[in-house]
Amino acid sequence: MIRLRDFLSANPTARLHGPITAERFDRFCFDSRIAGPGELFLAVRTARADGHDFVEAACRAGATGAVCQRPMDLAAMGATCVVVDDTEAAIRRYAAHVVRSWSPTVVAVTGSAGKTTTKEMVAHVLAGERRVFRNPANYSGRFGLPVALGELEPRHEIAVLEMSVDHFGEMPLLCEMAPPQVAAVTVIAPAHLAAFGELDAIAREKGGLVEALPADGLAILNADDPRVADMAGRSRAPVVWLGRAGESGSDRALSFGYRDVEIGLDGTRFTLVAAGASLPVHLPWLGGHFALCALVAFAVGRRLGLRLEDVAERLANLPAVAGRLRPLAGRCG
């Protein structure tokens, strides 16, 4: 939900052009082909197109407002026109404003792989007890994250956010919008090398998430990935270590470990090792790599007051995630 007064408070130089026909919007949209009723259309200029050319189409599709970089007469279409200097900067300022105003606990996840599944696991676990917001699909970059935060509401107690970067300088922008209280880093692997050049550069940029933590926050790091482990030196917050129990290449004591991974048609099973105890865990997802993602959910859950058994019970009922390995029934079994 986007309230016009919040958007204007976040952007003091913004101005209204024409009458106010709507003061609340369900969400942001930026593609006129899929615009829907009650949405606030974002007119963005890119190298390929000018979003201002599609404002009227979006309004015909039901959008009740538009954020533009030049005045547009939308009164006849029943839409509110908000004029700003830079549409992308304006929605980033809006996102920062509402996150600070409504103060959800921000749990942020980054890494070269496993971000979406980890975010989904964490959000699902926490949603059993708290009102949780998560950014949908891959709305996780410097444009996608503020678009997603257009659906943040004051009722949300926790925001579980995937944060993605593919250029230098983007992680500080994301953390400025949504300052993390808990940050998890999965792995550093070859991704976006065209922009970053080398793995160490990827680690430097993604490590900005850990650096943004307050002293009373929590860093959750993969001890088995040396580049992730090195991020501990950038954290003012305490560090929780995750990894493969008994086989970790790290000499660090693990706070949450996994062992005895087994994969079957009903999903993945492993043993959680934490606080000197062990606990059987079943995930209805196929893949041994999901064990590390689940450890993040255990770490976040404990940080926010859940018992390990409660986290395991929630993980056993994970909904399927589109685009991930899913067994489908074949003909004749």
Tab-separated table of C-alpha atoms in Angstrom:
chain	number	residue	atom	x	y	z
A	1	MET	CA	0.000	0.000	0.000
A	2	ILE	CA	1.345	3.395	-1.012
A	3	ARG	CA	-0.107	6.501	0.586
A	4	LEU	CA	0.333	9.709	-1.373
A	5	ARG	CA	1.224	11.621	1.770
A	6	ASP	CA	4.064	9.176	2.516
A	7	PHE	CA	5.397	9.483	-1.017
A	8	LEU	CA	5.353	13.285	-0.809
A	9	SER	CA	6.941	13.260	2.654
A	10	ALA	CA	9.790	11.161	1.295
A	11	ASN	CA	10.193	13.478	-1.707
A	12	PRO	CA	9.864	17.103	-0.547
A	13	THR	CA	10.620	18.478	-4.019
A	14	ALA	CA	7.872	16.401	-5.680
A	15	ARG	CA	4.815	18.316	-6.868
A	16	LEU	CA	1.316	17.443	-7.933
A	17	HIS	CA	0.095	18.323	-11.416
A	18	GLY	CA	-3.660	18.603	-11.700
A	19	PRO	CA	-6.268	17.381	-9.221
A	20	ILE	CA	-5.762	14.605	-6.674
A	21	THR	CA	-8.032	11.801	-7.809
A	22	ALA	CA	-6.459	9.035	-5.703
A	23	GLU	CA	-4.473	9.162	-2.466
A	24	ARG	CA	-3.809	5.443	-1.909
A	25	PHE	CA	-2.370	2.897	-4.304
A	26	ASP	CA	-2.078	-0.862	-3.992
A	27	ARG	CA	1.447	-1.116	-5.382
A	28	PHE	CA	3.924	0.282	-7.906
A	29	CYS	CA	3.891	-0.894	-11.519
A	30	PHE	CA	6.230	-0.106	-14.393
A	31	ASP	CA	4.886	-2.170	-17.302
A	32	SER	CA	1.702	-0.809	-18.859
A	33	ARG	CA	0.967	-4.235	-20.366
A	34	ILE	CA	0.337	-5.727	-16.947
A	35	ALA	CA	-0.825	-2.627	-15.072
A	36	GLY	CA	-3.854	-3.196	-12.865
A	37	PRO	CA	-6.545	-1.279	-10.999
A	38	GLY	CA	-5.370	0.882	-8.131
A	39	GLU	CA	-1.672	0.842	-9.043
A	40	LEU	CA	0.797	3.729	-9.188
A	41	PHE	CA	2.598	3.678	-12.542
A	42	LEU	CA	6.289	4.588	-12.663
A	43	ALA	CA	7.367	6.459	-15.780
A	44	VAL	CA	11.025	5.464	-16.076
A	45	ARG	CA	13.387	6.472	-18.849
A	46	THR	CA	15.783	3.740	-19.940
A	47	ALA	CA	18.152	3.236	-22.856
A	48	ARG	CA	15.435	1.235	-24.618
A	49	ALA	CA	12.254	3.222	-23.957
A	50	ASP	CA	10.639	6.179	-22.222
A	51	GLY	CA	7.994	5.170	-19.711
A	52	HIS	CA	6.167	8.452	-20.233
A	53	ASP	CA	5.008	7.085	-23.591
A	54	PHE	CA	3.022	4.403	-21.743
A	55	VAL	CA	1.424	6.394	-18.918
A	56	GLU	CA	-1.930	6.726	-20.649
A	57	ALA	CA	-2.005	3.016	-21.494
A	58	ALA	CA	-1.344	2.195	-17.859
A	59	CYS	CA	-4.172	4.499	-16.750
A	60	ARG	CA	-6.542	2.920	-19.252
A	61	ALA	CA	-5.631	-0.435	-17.721
A	62	GLY	CA	-6.675	0.840	-14.297
A	63	ALA	CA	-3.656	2.612	-12.787
A	64	THR	CA	-4.947	5.483	-10.654
A	65	GLY	CA	-1.738	7.467	-10.494
A	66	ALA	CA	1.611	8.023	-12.172
A	67	VAL	CA	5.032	9.224	-11.076
A	68	CYS	CA	6.485	11.268	-13.939
A	69	GLN	CA	9.517	13.404	-14.687
A	70	ARG	CA	7.409	15.901	-16.590
A	71	PRO	CA	3.848	17.163	-16.010
A	72	MET	CA	1.138	15.115	-17.680
A	73	ASP	CA	-2.577	15.906	-17.763
A	74	LEU	CA	-4.208	12.811	-16.323
A	75	ALA	CA	-7.319	14.313	-14.743
A	76	ALA	CA	-9.552	13.156	-17.573
A	77	MET	CA	-8.316	9.610	-16.955
A	78	GLY	CA	-9.056	9.826	-13.243
A	79	ALA	CA	-5.396	9.545	-12.251
A	80	THR	CA	-3.162	11.552	-9.925
A	81	CYS	CA	0.059	12.890	-11.477
A	82	VAL	CA	3.128	13.247	-9.248
A	83	VAL	CA	6.081	15.033	-10.836
A	84	VAL	CA	9.622	14.284	-9.622
A	85	ASP	CA	13.120	14.996	-10.888
A	86	ASP	CA	14.133	11.323	-11.030
A	87	THR	CA	11.584	8.505	-10.802
A	88	GLU	CA	14.029	5.819	-9.676
A	89	ALA	CA	15.555	8.032	-6.985
A	90	ALA	CA	12.066	9.006	-5.822
A	91	ILE	CA	10.945	5.431	-5.198
A	92	ARG	CA	14.199	4.669	-3.376
A	93	ARG	CA	13.543	7.638	-1.091
A	94	TYR	CA	9.972	6.418	-0.583
A	95	ALA	CA	11.202	2.924	0.352
A	96	ALA	CA	13.696	4.324	2.860
A	97	HIS	CA	11.018	6.561	4.365
A	98	VAL	CA	8.432	3.843	4.994
A	99	VAL	CA	10.958	1.298	6.282
A	100	ARG	CA	12.178	3.814	8.851
A	101	SER	CA	8.670	5.038	9.676
A	102	TRP	CA	7.108	1.607	10.163
A	103	SER	CA	10.249	-0.023	11.596
A	104	PRO	CA	9.916	-3.675	10.627
A	105	THR	CA	12.823	-5.885	11.633
A	106	VAL	CA	14.786	-6.207	8.392
A	107	VAL	CA	16.289	-9.634	7.679
A	108	ALA	CA	18.402	-9.371	4.516
A	109	VAL	CA	19.849	-12.207	2.436
A	110	THR	CA	22.522	-11.966	-0.242
A	111	GLY	CA	25.011	-14.209	-2.022
A	112	SER	CA	25.714	-15.505	-5.502
A	113	ALA	CA	23.290	-18.424	-5.169
A	114	GLY	CA	20.543	-19.555	-2.828
A	115	LYS	CA	19.154	-16.077	-2.077
A	116	THR	CA	15.576	-16.698	-3.166
A	117	THR	CA	15.201	-20.107	-1.560
A	118	THR	CA	16.783	-18.871	1.675
A	119	LYS	CA	14.474	-15.841	1.719
A	120	GLU	CA	11.450	-18.069	1.155
A	121	MET	CA	12.484	-20.477	3.915
A	122	VAL	CA	13.097	-17.690	6.420
A	123	ALA	CA	9.863	-15.887	5.581
A	124	HIS	CA	7.827	-19.097	5.785
A	125	VAL	CA	9.316	-20.005	9.159
A	126	LEU	CA	8.685	-16.566	10.654
A	127	ALA	CA	5.190	-16.214	9.192
A	128	GLY	CA	3.955	-18.869	11.595
A	129	GLU	CA	4.335	-16.414	14.467
A	130	ARG	CA	4.664	-12.912	13.040
A	131	ARG	CA	3.318	-10.680	10.265
A	132	VAL	CA	5.979	-10.985	7.583
A	133	PHE	CA	6.679	-9.135	4.341
A	134	ARG	CA	8.948	-10.605	1.672
A	135	ASN	CA	9.953	-9.182	-1.696
A	136	PRO	CA	8.316	-11.270	-4.417
A	137	ALA	CA	10.081	-13.161	-7.202
A	138	ASN	CA	13.366	-11.433	-8.056
A	139	TYR	CA	12.366	-7.878	-7.107
A	140	SER	CA	15.623	-7.537	-5.256
A	141	GLY	CA	17.895	-5.027	-7.010
A	142	ARG	CA	18.193	-1.265	-6.805
A	143	PHE	CA	15.024	-0.842	-8.903
A	144	GLY	CA	13.163	-4.015	-7.989
A	145	LEU	CA	13.536	-3.678	-4.207
A	146	PRO	CA	11.822	-0.276	-3.909
A	147	VAL	CA	9.111	-1.458	-6.299
A	148	ALA	CA	8.538	-4.434	-4.003
A	149	LEU	CA	8.505	-2.220	-0.908
A	150	GLY	CA	5.518	-0.439	-2.390
A	151	GLU	CA	3.538	-3.353	-0.897
A	152	LEU	CA	5.047	-3.001	2.584
A	153	GLU	CA	2.409	-2.037	5.159
A	154	PRO	CA	2.548	-0.677	8.725
A	155	ARG	CA	1.196	-4.018	10.005
A	156	HIS	CA	4.311	-5.906	8.897
A	157	GLU	CA	6.573	-6.722	11.835
A	158	ILE	CA	9.379	-8.313	9.831
A	159	ALA	CA	10.660	-7.698	6.312
A	160	VAL	CA	12.623	-10.613	4.842
A	161	LEU	CA	14.425	-9.171	1.852
A	162	GLU	CA	16.547	-10.725	-0.842
A	163	MET	CA	19.197	-8.193	-1.909
A	164	SER	CA	20.873	-8.585	-5.297
A	165	VAL	CA	23.670	-6.587	-6.863
A	166	ASP	CA	25.179	-6.715	-10.317
A	167	HIS	CA	27.206	-3.480	-10.313
A	168	PHE	CA	29.553	-1.753	-7.914
A	169	GLY	CA	27.945	0.613	-5.433
A	170	GLU	CA	24.522	-1.028	-5.388
A	171	MET	CA	24.638	-2.706	-1.970
A	172	PRO	CA	24.933	0.632	-0.110
A	173	LEU	CA	21.827	1.825	-1.981
A	174	LEU	CA	19.884	-1.273	-0.902
A	175	CYS	CA	21.011	-0.963	2.713
A	176	GLU	CA	20.120	2.719	2.735
A	177	MET	CA	16.572	1.792	1.690
A	178	ALA	CA	16.253	-1.085	4.153
A	179	PRO	CA	18.906	-1.051	6.892
A	180	PRO	CA	19.361	-4.664	8.017
A	181	GLN	CA	19.197	-5.854	11.608
A	182	VAL	CA	20.019	-9.424	10.541
A	183	ALA	CA	22.133	-10.218	7.472
A	184	ALA	CA	22.850	-13.617	5.916
A	185	VAL	CA	25.361	-14.368	3.150
A	186	THR	CA	25.115	-17.730	1.395
A	187	VAL	CA	28.022	-18.232	-1.039
A	188	ILE	CA	30.266	-16.273	-3.377
A	189	ALA	CA	30.415	-17.808	-6.859
A	190	PRO	CA	30.956	-16.690	-10.463
A	191	ALA	CA	27.997	-14.422	-11.271
A	192	HIS	CA	27.957	-11.008	-12.957
A	193	LEU	CA	31.674	-11.305	-13.633
A	194	ALA	CA	31.237	-9.016	-16.634
A	195	ALA	CA	30.596	-6.202	-14.152
A	196	PHE	CA	32.751	-7.291	-11.210
A	197	GLY	CA	35.691	-8.941	-12.963
A	198	GLU	CA	36.667	-11.345	-10.176
A	199	LEU	CA	35.251	-13.254	-7.219
A	200	ASP	CA	37.004	-11.050	-4.669
A	201	ALA	CA	35.256	-8.021	-6.148
A	202	ILE	CA	31.889	-9.766	-5.845
A	203	ALA	CA	32.669	-10.507	-2.207
A	204	ARG	CA	33.625	-6.893	-1.537
A	205	GLU	CA	30.337	-5.603	-2.920
A	206	LYS	CA	28.088	-8.200	-1.265
A	207	GLY	CA	30.001	-7.832	1.994
A	208	GLY	CA	28.608	-4.327	2.210
A	209	LEU	CA	25.465	-5.940	3.622
A	210	VAL	CA	27.372	-7.206	6.657
A	211	GLU	CA	29.123	-3.865	7.014
A	212	ALA	CA	25.736	-2.113	7.248
A	213	LEU	CA	24.702	-4.048	10.377
A	214	PRO	CA	24.389	-2.198	13.684
A	215	ALA	CA	26.398	-3.373	16.679
A	216	ASP	CA	23.318	-5.085	18.127
A	217	GLY	CA	22.501	-6.846	14.860
A	218	LEU	CA	23.493	-10.332	13.726
A	219	ALA	CA	25.641	-11.571	10.839
A	220	ILE	CA	24.931	-15.111	9.622
A	221	LEU	CA	27.847	-16.404	7.558
A	222	ASN	CA	28.767	-19.580	5.702
A	223	ALA	CA	31.965	-20.797	7.367
A	224	ASP	CA	32.674	-23.180	4.467
A	225	ASP	CA	33.137	-20.341	1.957
A	226	PRO	CA	36.391	-18.475	2.685
A	227	ARG	CA	35.218	-15.284	0.987
A	228	VAL	CA	32.023	-15.242	3.017
A	229	ALA	CA	33.893	-16.086	6.210
A	230	ASP	CA	36.255	-13.158	5.652
A	231	MET	CA	33.257	-10.802	5.834
A	232	ALA	CA	33.216	-11.279	9.614
A	233	GLY	CA	35.976	-8.684	9.823
A	234	ARG	CA	33.613	-6.090	8.363
A	235	SER	CA	30.822	-6.690	10.881
A	236	ARG	CA	30.235	-4.649	14.014
A	237	ALA	CA	27.605	-7.220	14.956
A	238	PRO	CA	28.132	-10.690	16.440
A	239	VAL	CA	28.600	-13.516	13.938
A	240	VAL	CA	26.776	-16.836	13.728
A	241	TRP	CA	28.637	-19.514	11.748
A	242	LEU	CA	26.955	-22.095	9.510
A	243	GLY	CA	28.428	-25.079	7.689
A	244	ARG	CA	28.792	-28.823	7.240
A	245	ALA	CA	29.279	-30.363	10.672
A	246	GLY	CA	32.431	-32.423	11.104
A	247	GLU	CA	33.596	-31.804	7.543
A	248	SER	CA	33.862	-28.049	7.419
A	249	GLY	CA	36.966	-26.677	5.806
A	250	SER	CA	36.877	-23.955	8.433
A	251	ASP	CA	38.340	-24.233	11.921
A	252	ARG	CA	35.577	-22.004	13.293
A	253	ALA	CA	33.107	-23.439	15.783
A	254	LEU	CA	29.767	-23.785	14.031
A	255	SER	CA	26.661	-22.372	15.671
A	256	PHE	CA	24.459	-24.356	13.265
A	257	GLY	CA	25.741	-27.323	11.288
A	258	TYR	CA	24.285	-30.034	9.078
A	259	ARG	CA	25.289	-33.645	8.427
A	260	ASP	CA	23.895	-36.930	7.095
A	261	VAL	CA	22.184	-35.427	4.050
A	262	GLU	CA	19.834	-37.818	2.264
A	263	ILE	CA	17.766	-37.099	-0.840
A	264	GLY	CA	14.650	-39.001	-1.868
A	265	LEU	CA	11.499	-38.475	-3.861
A	266	ASP	CA	9.853	-36.904	-0.818
A	267	GLY	CA	12.572	-34.274	-0.462
A	268	THR	CA	15.775	-33.765	1.490
A	269	ARG	CA	16.633	-34.942	4.992
A	270	PHE	CA	19.558	-33.998	7.192
A	271	THR	CA	20.552	-33.768	10.814
A	272	LEU	CA	20.824	-30.321	12.379
A	273	VAL	CA	23.655	-29.943	14.881
A	274	ALA	CA	23.240	-26.940	17.162
A	275	ALA	CA	23.905	-26.069	20.798
A	276	GLY	CA	25.343	-29.518	21.464
A	277	ALA	CA	22.175	-31.247	20.320
A	278	SER	CA	20.971	-32.809	17.084
A	279	LEU	CA	17.600	-32.661	15.384
A	280	PRO	CA	16.271	-34.496	12.297
A	281	VAL	CA	15.060	-32.119	9.595
A	282	HIS	CA	12.943	-32.832	6.527
A	283	LEU	CA	12.601	-30.390	3.625
A	284	PRO	CA	10.035	-31.121	0.901
A	285	TRP	CA	12.516	-29.723	-1.641
A	286	LEU	CA	15.040	-31.787	-3.607
A	287	GLY	CA	18.699	-30.842	-3.227
A	288	GLY	CA	21.460	-31.181	-0.687
A	289	HIS	CA	22.330	-27.515	-1.191
A	290	PHE	CA	19.067	-26.587	0.550
A	291	ALA	CA	20.549	-27.720	3.866
A	292	LEU	CA	22.667	-24.555	4.124
A	293	CYS	CA	19.631	-22.397	3.290
A	294	ALA	CA	17.719	-24.141	6.064
A	295	LEU	CA	20.496	-23.373	8.538
A	296	VAL	CA	19.918	-19.672	7.865
A	297	ALA	CA	16.239	-20.173	8.745
A	298	PHE	CA	17.236	-21.869	12.004
A	299	ALA	CA	19.642	-19.047	12.853
A	300	VAL	CA	17.102	-16.315	12.120
A	301	GLY	CA	14.359	-18.199	13.924
A	302	ARG	CA	16.437	-18.537	17.081
A	303	ARG	CA	17.403	-14.868	16.899
A	304	LEU	CA	13.702	-13.950	16.869
A	305	GLY	CA	12.679	-16.284	19.653
A	306	LEU	CA	11.583	-19.505	17.936
A	307	ARG	CA	12.490	-22.964	19.201
A	308	LEU	CA	14.530	-25.196	16.899
A	309	GLU	CA	11.689	-27.734	16.893
A	310	ASP	CA	9.242	-25.045	15.744
A	311	VAL	CA	11.534	-24.048	12.895
A	312	ALA	CA	11.920	-27.689	11.818
A	313	GLU	CA	8.145	-28.162	11.822
A	314	ARG	CA	7.648	-25.113	9.606
A	315	LEU	CA	10.403	-26.212	7.215
A	316	ALA	CA	8.737	-29.601	6.788
A	317	ASN	CA	5.742	-27.791	5.288
A	318	LEU	CA	7.510	-25.479	2.859
A	319	PRO	CA	5.413	-24.594	-0.189
A	320	ALA	CA	6.935	-25.308	-3.589
A	321	VAL	CA	8.890	-22.497	-5.245
A	322	ALA	CA	8.403	-22.051	-8.969
A	323	GLY	CA	11.498	-22.612	-11.064
A	324	ARG	CA	13.237	-24.817	-8.509
A	325	LEU	CA	13.727	-28.589	-8.786
A	326	ARG	CA	10.273	-30.114	-8.359
A	327	PRO	CA	9.361	-33.776	-8.964
A	328	LEU	CA	6.326	-34.100	-11.190
A	329	ALA	CA	4.221	-37.242	-11.569
A	330	GLY	CA	4.954	-39.012	-14.840
A	331	ARG	CA	2.738	-41.293	-16.881
A	332	CYS	CA	2.454	-44.834	-15.505
A	333	GLY	CA	4.358	-43.787	-12.376
